[in-house]
PDB file of C-alpha atoms in Angstrom:
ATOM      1  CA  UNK H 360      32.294   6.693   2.031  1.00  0.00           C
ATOM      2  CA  UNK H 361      34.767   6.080  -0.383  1.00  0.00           C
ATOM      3  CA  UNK H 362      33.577   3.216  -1.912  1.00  0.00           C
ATOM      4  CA  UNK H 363      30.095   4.380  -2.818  1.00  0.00           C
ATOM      5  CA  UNK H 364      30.007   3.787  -6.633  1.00  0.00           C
ATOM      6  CA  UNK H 365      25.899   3.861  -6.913  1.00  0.00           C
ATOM      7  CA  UNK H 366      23.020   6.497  -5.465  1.00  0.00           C
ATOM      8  CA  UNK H 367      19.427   5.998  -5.459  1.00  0.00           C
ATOM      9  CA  UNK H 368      16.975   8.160  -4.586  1.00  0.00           C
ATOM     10  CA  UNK H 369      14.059   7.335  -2.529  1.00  0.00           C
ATOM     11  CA  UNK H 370      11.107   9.606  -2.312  1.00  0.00           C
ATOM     12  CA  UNK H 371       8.460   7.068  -1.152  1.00  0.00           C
ATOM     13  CA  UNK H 372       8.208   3.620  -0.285  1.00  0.00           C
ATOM     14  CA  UNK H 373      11.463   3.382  -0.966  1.00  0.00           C
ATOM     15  CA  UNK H 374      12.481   5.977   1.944  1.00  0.00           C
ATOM     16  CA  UNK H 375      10.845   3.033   4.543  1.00  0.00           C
ATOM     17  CA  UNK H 376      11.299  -0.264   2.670  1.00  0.00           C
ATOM     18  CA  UNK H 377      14.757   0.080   0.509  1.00  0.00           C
ATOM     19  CA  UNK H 378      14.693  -3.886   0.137  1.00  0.00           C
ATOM     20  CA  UNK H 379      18.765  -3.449  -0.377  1.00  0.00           C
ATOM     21  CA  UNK H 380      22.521  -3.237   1.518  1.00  0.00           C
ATOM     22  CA  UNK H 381      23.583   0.777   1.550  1.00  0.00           C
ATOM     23  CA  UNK H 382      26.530   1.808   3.102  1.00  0.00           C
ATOM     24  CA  UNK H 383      25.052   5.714   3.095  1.00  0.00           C
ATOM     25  CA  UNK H 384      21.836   6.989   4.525  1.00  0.00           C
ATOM     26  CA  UNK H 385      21.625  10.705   3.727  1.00  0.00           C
ATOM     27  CA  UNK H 386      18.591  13.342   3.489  1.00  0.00           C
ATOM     28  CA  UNK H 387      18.935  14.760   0.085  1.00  0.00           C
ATOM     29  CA  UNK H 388      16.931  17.008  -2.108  1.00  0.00           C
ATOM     30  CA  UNK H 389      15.541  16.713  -5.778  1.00  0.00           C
ATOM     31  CA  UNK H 390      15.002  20.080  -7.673  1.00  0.00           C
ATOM     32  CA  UNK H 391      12.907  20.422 -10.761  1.00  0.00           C
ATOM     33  CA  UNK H 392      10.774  17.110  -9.467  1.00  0.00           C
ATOM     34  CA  UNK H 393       7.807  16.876  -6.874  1.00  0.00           C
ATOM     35  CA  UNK H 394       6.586  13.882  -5.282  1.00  0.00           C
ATOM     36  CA  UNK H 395       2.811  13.261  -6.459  1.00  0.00           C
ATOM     37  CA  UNK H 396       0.036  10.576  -6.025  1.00  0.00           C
ATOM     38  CA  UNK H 397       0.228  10.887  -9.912  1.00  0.00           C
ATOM     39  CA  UNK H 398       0.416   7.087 -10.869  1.00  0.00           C
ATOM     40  CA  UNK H 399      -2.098   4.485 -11.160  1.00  0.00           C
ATOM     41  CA  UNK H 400      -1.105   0.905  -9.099  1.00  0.00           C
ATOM     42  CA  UNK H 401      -2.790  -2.320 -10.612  1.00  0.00           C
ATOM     43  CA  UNK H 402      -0.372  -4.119  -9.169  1.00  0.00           C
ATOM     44  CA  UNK H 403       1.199  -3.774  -5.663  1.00  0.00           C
ATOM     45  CA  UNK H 404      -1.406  -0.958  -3.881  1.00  0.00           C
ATOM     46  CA  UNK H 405      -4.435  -1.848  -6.337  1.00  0.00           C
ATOM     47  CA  UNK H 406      -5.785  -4.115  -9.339  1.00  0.00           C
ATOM     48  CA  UNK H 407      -6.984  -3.894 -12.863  1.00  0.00           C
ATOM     49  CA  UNK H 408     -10.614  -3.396 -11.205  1.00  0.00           C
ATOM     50  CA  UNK H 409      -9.986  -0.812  -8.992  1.00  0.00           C
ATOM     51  CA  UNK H 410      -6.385   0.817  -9.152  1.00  0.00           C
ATOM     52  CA  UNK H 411      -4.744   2.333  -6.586  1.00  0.00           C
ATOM     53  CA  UNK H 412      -2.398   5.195  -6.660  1.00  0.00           C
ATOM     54  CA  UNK H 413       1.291   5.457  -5.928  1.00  0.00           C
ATOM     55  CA  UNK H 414       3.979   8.180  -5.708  1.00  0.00           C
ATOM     56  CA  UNK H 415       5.890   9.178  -8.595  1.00  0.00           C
ATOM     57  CA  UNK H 416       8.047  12.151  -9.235  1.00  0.00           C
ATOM     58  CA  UNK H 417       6.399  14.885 -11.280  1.00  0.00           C
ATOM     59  CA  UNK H 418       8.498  17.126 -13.196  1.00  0.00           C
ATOM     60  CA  UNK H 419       7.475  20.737 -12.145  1.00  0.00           C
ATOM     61  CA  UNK H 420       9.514  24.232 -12.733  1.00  0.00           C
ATOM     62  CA  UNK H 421      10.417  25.646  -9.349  1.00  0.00           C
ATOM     63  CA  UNK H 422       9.711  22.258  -7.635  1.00  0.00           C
ATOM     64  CA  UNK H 423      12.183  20.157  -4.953  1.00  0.00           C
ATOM     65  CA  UNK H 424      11.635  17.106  -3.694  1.00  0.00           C
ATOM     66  CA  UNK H 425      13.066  15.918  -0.190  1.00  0.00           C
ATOM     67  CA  UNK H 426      13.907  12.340   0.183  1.00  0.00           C
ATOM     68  CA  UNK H 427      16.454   9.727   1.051  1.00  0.00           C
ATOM     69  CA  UNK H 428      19.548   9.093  -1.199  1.00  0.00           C
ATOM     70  CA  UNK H 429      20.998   5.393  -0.489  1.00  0.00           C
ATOM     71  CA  UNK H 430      24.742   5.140  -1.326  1.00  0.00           C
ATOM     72  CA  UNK H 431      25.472   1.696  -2.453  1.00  0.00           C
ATOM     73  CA  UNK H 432      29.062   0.121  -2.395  1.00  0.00           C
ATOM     74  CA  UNK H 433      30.504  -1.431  -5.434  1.00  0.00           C
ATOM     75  CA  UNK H 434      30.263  -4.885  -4.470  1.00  0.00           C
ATOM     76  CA  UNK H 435      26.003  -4.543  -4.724  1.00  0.00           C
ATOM     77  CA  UNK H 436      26.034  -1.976  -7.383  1.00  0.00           C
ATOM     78  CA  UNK H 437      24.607  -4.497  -9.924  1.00  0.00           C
ATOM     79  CA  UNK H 438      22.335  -6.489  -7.657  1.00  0.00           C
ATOM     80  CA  UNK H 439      21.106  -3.466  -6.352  1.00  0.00           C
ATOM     81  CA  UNK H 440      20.282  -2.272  -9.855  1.00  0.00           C
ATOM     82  CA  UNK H 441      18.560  -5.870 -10.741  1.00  0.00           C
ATOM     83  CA  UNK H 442      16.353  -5.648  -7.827  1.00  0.00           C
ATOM     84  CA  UNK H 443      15.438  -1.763  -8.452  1.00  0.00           C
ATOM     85  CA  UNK H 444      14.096  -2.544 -11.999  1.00  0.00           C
ATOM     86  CA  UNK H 445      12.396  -5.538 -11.200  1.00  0.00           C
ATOM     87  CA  UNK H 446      10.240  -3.832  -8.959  1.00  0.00           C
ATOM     88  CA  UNK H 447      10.311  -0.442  -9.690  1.00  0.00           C
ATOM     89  CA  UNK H 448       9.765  -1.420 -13.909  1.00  0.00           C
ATOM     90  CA  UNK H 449       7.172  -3.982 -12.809  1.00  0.00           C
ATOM     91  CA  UNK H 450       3.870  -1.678 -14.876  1.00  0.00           C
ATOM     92  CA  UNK H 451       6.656   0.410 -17.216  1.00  0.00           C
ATOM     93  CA  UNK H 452       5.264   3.459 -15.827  1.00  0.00           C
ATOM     94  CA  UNK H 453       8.096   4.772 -14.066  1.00  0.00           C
ATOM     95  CA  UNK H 454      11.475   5.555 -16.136  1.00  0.00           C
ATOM     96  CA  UNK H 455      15.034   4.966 -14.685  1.00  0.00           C
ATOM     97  CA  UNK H 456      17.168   8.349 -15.080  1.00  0.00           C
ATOM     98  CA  UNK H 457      20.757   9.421 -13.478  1.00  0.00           C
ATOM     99  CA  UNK H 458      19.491  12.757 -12.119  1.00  0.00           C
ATOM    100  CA  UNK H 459      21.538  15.277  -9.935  1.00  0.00           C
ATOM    101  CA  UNK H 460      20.803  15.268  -5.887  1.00  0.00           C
ATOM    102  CA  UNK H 461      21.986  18.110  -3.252  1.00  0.00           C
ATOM    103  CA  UNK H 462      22.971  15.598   0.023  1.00  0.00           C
ATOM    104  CA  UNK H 463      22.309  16.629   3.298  1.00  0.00           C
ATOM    105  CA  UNK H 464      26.292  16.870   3.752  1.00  0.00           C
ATOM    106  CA  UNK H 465      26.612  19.249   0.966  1.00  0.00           C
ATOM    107  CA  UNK H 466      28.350  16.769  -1.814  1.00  0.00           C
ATOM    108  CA  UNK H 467      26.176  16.800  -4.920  1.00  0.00           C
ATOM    109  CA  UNK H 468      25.696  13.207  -6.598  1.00  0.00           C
ATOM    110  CA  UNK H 469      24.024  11.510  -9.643  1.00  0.00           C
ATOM    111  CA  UNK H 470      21.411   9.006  -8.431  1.00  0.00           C
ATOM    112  CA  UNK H 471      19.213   6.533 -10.044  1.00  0.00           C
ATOM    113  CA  UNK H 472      15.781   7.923  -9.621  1.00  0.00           C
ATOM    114  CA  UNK H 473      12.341   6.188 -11.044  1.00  0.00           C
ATOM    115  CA  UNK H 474       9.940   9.344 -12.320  1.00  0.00           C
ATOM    116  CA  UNK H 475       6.766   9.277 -13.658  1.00  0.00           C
ATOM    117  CA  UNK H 476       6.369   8.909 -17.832  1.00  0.00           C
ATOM    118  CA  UNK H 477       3.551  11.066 -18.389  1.00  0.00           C
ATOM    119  CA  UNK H 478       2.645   8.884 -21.759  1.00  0.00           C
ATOM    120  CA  UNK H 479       1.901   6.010 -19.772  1.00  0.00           C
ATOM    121  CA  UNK H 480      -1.527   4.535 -19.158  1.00  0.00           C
ATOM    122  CA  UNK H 481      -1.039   4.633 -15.816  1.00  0.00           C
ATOM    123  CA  UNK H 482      -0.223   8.163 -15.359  1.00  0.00           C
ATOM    124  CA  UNK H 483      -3.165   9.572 -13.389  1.00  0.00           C
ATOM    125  CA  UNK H 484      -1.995  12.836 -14.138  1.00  0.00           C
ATOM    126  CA  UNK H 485      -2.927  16.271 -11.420  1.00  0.00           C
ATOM    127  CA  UNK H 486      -6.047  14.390  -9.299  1.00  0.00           C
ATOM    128  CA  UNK H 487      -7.422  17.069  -6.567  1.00  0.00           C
ATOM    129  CA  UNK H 488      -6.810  15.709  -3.075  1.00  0.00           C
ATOM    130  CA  UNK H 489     -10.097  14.608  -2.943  1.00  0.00           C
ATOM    131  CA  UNK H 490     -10.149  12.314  -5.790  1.00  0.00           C
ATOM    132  CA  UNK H 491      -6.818  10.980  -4.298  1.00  0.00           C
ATOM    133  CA  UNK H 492      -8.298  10.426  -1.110  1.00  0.00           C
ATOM    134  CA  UNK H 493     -10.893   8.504  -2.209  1.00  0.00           C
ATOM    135  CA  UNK H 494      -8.932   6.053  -4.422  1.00  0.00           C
ATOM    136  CA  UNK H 495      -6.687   5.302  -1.603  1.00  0.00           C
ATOM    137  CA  UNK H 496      -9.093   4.942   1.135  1.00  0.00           C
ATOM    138  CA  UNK H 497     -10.387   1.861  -1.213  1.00  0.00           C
ATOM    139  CA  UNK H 498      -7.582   0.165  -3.251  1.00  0.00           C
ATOM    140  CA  UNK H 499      -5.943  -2.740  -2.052  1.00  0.00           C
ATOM    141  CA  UNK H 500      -3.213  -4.962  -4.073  1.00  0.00           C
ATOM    142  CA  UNK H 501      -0.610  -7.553  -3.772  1.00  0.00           C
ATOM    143  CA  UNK H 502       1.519  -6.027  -1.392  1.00  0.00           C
ATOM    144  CA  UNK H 503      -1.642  -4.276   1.024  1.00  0.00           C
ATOM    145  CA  UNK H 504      -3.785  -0.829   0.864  1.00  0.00           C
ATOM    146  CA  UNK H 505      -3.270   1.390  -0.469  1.00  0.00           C
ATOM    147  CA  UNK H 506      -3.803   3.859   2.825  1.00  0.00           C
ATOM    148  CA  UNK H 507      -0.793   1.575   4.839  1.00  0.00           C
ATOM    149  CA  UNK H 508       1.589   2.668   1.437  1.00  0.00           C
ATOM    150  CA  UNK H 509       0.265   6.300   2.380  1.00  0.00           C
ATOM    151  CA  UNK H 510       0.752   6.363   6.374  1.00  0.00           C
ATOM    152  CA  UNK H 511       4.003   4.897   6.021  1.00  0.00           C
ATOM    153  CA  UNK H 512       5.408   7.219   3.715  1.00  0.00           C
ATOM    154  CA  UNK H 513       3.703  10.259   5.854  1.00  0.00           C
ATOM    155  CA  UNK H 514       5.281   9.206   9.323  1.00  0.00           C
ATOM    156  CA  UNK H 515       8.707   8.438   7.649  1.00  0.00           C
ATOM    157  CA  UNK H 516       8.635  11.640   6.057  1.00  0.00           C
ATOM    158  CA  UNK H 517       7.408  13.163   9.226  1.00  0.00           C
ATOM    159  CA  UNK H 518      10.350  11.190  11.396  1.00  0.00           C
ATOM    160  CA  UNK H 519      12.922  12.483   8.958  1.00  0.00           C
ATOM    161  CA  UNK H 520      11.377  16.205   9.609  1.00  0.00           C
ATOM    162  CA  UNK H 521       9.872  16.950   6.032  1.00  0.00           C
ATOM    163  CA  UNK H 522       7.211  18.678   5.996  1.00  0.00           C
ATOM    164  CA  UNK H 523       4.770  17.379   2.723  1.00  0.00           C
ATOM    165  CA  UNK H 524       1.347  18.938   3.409  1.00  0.00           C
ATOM    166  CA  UNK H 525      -0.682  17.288   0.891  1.00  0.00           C
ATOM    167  CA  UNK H 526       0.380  13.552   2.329  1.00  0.00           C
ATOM    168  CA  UNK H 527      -0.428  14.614   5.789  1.00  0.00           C
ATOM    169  CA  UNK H 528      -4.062  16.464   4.582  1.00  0.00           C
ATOM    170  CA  UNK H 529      -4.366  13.028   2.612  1.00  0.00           C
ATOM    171  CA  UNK H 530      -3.204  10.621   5.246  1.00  0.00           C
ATOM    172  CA  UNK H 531      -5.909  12.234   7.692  1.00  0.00           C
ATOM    173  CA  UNK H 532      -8.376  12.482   4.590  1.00  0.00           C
ATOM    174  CA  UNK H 533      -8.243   8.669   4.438  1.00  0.00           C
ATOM    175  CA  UNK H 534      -8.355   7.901   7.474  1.00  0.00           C
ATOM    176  CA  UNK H 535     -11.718   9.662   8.172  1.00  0.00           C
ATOM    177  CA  UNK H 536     -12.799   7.894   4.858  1.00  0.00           C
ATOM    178  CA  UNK H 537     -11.857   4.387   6.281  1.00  0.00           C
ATOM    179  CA  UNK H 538     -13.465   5.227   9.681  1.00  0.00           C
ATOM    180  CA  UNK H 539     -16.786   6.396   8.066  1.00  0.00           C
ATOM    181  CA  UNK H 540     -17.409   3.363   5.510  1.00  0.00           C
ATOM    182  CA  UNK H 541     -17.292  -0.114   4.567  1.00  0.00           C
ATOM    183  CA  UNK H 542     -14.380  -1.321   2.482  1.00  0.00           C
ATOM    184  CA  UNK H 543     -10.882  -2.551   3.063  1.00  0.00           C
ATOM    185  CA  UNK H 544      -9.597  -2.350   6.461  1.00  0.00           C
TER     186      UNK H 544
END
């Protein structure tokens, strides 16, 4: 433990797909933030033609956000950092801050954490469940649908025992969407 120099926090895809070495794993918690289908993807879980919607961390008073904070040796620090913003930066929608996390063990850390910038383009902004439902049901992009980004950030969140009831109302949402229509399968 004594040679984690770095923390990131991961709130979704992150949490199943880190893409990096850690040498910690912990639970950790995010106050003042929520996690939110608040960001446009015309890139990885959509296109230009028909975006798709990612998480993003909202700020909101009285809001917490439970996730997974990676602790990163020293060795990886800067390739870890180097991977992070070359896909996390990829639309310029997110920004990079240092903001405080509560771990699971008690020790409070700074961690890198991507949140929404509300001035973006991209920022979709408070969509009703609905509305989400419907874009992700539909959207597909480089890296798959949309609606595999959602059920795999549901059942990880779900295996790690936190409890987010808009992703599991939207994660059965879609799949009643998918079931009932034509488009991407």
């Amino acid at each position: 433990m004594g040679d984690t120099t770095l923390w990131v926090f991961g709130y979704g895809s992150l949490i199943w797909q880190p893409g990096f070495a850690h040498a910690e794993r912990l639970p950790a918690r995010l106050d003042g933030w929520h996690r939110s289908f608040c960001m446009h993807s015309v890139h990885y879980r959509g296109t230009v033609e028909t975006p798709g919607l990612v998480l993003a961390l909202d700020a909101a008073d009285g809001a917490a956000c439970a996730g997974v904070a990676f602790g990163i040796a020293e060795p990886e620090a800067d390739s870890v950092i180097e991977y992070l913003r070359e896909r996390e930066l990829v639309a310029s929608a997110y920004v990079e801050r240092m903001l405080p996390l509560s771990l699971a063990d008690g020790r409070e850390v700074e961690a890198v954490t991507y949140v929404i910038d509300r001035d973006h383009p991209l920022y979709a902004g408070a969509l009703d469940l609905e509305d989400q439902a419907a874009i992700i049901a539909r959207a597909e992009g480089n890296r798959g649908c949309n609606a595999d980004y959602l059920f795999n950030t549901a059942a990880h969140l779900a295996e790690l025992g936190f409890a987010d009831p808009d992703l599991e109302h939207l994660a059965a949402r879609v799949r009643a969407i998918r079931a009932s229509g034509p488009g991407p399968l």
